Tab-separated table of C-alpha atoms in Angstrom:
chain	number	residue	atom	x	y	z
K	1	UNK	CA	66.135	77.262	111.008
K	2	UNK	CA	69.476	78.971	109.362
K	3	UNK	CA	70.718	77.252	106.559
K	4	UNK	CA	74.082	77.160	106.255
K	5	UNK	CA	74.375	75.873	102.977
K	6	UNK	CA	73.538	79.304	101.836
K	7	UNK	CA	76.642	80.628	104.146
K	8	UNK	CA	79.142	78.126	102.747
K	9	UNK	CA	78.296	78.817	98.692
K	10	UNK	CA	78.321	82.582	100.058
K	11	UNK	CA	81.399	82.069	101.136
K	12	UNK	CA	83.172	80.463	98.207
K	13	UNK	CA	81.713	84.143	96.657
K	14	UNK	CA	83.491	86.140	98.850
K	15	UNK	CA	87.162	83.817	98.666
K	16	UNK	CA	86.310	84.494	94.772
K	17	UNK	CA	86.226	88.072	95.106
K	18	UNK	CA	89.579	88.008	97.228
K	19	UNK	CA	91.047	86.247	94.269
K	20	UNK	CA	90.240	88.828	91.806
K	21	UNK	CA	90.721	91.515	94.108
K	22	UNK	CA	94.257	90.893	95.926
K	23	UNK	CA	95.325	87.819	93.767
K	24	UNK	CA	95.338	87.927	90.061
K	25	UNK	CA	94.184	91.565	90.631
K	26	UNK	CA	92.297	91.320	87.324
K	27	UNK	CA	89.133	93.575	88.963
K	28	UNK	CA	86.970	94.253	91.325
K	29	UNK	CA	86.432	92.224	94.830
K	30	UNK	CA	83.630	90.643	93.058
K	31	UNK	CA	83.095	86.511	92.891
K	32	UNK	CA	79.781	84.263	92.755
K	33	UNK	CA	78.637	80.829	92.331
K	34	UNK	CA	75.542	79.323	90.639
K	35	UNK	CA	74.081	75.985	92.575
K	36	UNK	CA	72.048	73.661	91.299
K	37	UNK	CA	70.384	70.918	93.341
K	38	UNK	CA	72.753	71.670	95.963
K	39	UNK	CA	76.376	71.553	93.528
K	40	UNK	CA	78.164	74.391	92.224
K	41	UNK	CA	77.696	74.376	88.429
K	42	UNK	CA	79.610	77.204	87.541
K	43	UNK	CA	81.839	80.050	89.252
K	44	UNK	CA	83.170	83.371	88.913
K	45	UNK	CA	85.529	86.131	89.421
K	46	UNK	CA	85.546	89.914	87.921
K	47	UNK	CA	88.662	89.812	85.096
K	48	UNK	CA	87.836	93.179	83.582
K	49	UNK	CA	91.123	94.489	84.040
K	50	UNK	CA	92.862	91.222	83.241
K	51	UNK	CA	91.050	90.544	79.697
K	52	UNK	CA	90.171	94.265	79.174
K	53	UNK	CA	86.353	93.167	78.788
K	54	UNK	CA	83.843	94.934	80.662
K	55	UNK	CA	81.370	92.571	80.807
K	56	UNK	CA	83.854	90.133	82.384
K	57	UNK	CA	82.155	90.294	85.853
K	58	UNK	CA	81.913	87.616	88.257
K	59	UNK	CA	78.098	87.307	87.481
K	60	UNK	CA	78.776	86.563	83.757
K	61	UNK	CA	81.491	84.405	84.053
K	62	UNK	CA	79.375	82.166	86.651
K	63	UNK	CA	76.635	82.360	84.081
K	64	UNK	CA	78.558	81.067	80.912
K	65	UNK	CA	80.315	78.203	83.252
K	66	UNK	CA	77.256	77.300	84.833
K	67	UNK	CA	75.538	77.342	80.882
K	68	UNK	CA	78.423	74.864	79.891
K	69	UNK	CA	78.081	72.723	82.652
K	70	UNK	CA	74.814	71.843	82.459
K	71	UNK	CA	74.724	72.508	78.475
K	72	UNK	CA	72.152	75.233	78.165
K	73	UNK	CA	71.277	78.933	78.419
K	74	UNK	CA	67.944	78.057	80.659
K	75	UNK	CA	69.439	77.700	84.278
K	76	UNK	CA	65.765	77.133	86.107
K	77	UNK	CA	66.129	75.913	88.936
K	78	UNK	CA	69.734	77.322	90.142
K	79	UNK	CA	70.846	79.759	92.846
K	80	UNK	CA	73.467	82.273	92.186
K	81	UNK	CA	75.538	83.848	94.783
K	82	UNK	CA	77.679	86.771	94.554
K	83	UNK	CA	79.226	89.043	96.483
K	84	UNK	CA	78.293	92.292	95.875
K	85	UNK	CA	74.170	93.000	94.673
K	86	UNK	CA	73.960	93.002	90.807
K	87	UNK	CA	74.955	95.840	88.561
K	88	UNK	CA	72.152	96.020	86.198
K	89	UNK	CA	73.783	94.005	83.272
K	90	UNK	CA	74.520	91.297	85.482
K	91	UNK	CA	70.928	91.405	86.722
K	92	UNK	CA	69.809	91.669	83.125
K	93	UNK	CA	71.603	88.369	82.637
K	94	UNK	CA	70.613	86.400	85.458
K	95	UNK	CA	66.879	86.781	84.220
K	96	UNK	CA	67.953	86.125	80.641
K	97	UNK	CA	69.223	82.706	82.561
K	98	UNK	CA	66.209	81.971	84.255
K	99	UNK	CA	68.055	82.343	87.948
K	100	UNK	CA	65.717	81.253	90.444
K	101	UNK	CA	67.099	83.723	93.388
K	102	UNK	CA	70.168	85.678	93.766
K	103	UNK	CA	71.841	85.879	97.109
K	104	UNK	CA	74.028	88.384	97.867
K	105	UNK	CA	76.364	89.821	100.334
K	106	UNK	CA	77.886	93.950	99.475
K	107	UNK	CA	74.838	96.022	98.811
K	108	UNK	CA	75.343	98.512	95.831
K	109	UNK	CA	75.717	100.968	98.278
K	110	UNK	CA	78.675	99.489	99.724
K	111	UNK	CA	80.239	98.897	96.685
K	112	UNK	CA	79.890	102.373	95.733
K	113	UNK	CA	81.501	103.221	99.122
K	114	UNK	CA	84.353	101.160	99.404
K	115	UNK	CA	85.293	100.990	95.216
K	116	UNK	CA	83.764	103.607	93.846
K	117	UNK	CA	81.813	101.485	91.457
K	118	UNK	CA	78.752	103.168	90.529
K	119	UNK	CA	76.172	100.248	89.715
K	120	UNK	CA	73.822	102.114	92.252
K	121	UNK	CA	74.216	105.647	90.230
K	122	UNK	CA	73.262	103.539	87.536
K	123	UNK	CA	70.456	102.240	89.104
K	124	UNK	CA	69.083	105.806	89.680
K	125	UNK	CA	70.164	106.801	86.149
K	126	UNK	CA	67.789	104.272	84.576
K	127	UNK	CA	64.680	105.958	86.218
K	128	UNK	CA	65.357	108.781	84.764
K	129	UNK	CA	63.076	109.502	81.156
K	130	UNK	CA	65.653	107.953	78.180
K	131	UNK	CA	66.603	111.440	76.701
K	132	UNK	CA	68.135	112.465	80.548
K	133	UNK	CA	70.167	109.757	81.209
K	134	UNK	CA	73.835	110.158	81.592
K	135	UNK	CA	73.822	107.531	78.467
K	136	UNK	CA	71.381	109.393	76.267
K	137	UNK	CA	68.950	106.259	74.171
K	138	UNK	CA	67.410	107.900	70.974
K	139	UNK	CA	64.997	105.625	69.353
K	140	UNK	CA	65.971	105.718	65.123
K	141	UNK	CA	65.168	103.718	62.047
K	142	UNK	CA	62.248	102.213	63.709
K	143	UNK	CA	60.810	100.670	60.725
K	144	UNK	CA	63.808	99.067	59.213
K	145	UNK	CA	64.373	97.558	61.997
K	146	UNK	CA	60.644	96.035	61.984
K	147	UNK	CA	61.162	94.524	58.661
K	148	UNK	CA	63.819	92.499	60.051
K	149	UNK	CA	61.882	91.938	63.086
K	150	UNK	CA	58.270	90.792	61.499
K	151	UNK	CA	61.029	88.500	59.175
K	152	UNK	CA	61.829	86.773	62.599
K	153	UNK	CA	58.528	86.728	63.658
K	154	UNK	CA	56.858	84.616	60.664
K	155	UNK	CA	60.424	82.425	60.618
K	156	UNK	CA	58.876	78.962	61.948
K	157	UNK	CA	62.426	77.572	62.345
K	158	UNK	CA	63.383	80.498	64.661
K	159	UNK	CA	64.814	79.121	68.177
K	160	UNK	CA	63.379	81.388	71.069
K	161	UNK	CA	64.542	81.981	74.488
């Protein structure tokens, strides 16, 4: 059987990414839509150009409305749709959310393609060892930072998620 539910929050994506795209033309054609128990809880639309943030993707902005709606940073139990595949920090921060599944319609491929947005270059770039990345990561001041850290560790009134 073919849901069509799935098609229709899909769809509100894609006339999400049209917004951004050709109407405010604050970013990329990206949109999405998280869905809980059926309900859109919280949409989005890439404004990196319009607030000069480049986290402001369509993924993140979903996120923090769909956080807001229902009050918490755990989003068990919703469905995000978006329409283009994840760039890595927007996957990063659906698992940070606890996003059940993650629909989605551009592959990074095509997005690469048609925008010349390179979330699949940076996909291969983070296979590479740490010191050969295009972003170089250089691990210092290891034990400073563990102080801190083992100070977390023993705080009993520390809030983990």
């Amino acid at each position: 059987m073919h849901d069509t539910s799935h098609e229709s929050f899909m769809k509100r994506a894609i006339e999400l990414s049209e917004k951004a795209a050709f109407i405010e033309k604050s970013g990329g054609a990206f949109g999405c839509v998280i869905v809980k128990d059926g309900k859109i809880v919280g949409e989005g639309y890439n404004q990196v150009i319009k607030t000069n943030d480049p986290t402001w993707h369509a993924e993140m902005h979903a996120i923090r409305e769909a956080s807001k709606t229902l009050n918490t940073f755990d989003l068990s139990g919703c469905i995000m749709y978006t329409s283009a595949e994840c760039c890595p920090m927007c996957l990063g921060a659906a698992y940070w959310a606890y996003i059940d599944v993650i629909y989605y319609s551009a592959t990074a491929k095509d997005v690469l393609h048609y925008g010349n947005f390179q979330d699949f270059d940076m996909y291969q770039d983070f296979q590479k060892p740490q010191k050969e990345r295009k972003i170089p990561c250089m691990n210092i001041c290891r034990e400073e930072s563990l102080v801190v850290w083992k100070k977390f560790s023993a705080n009993p009134d520390k809030v983990h998620y």
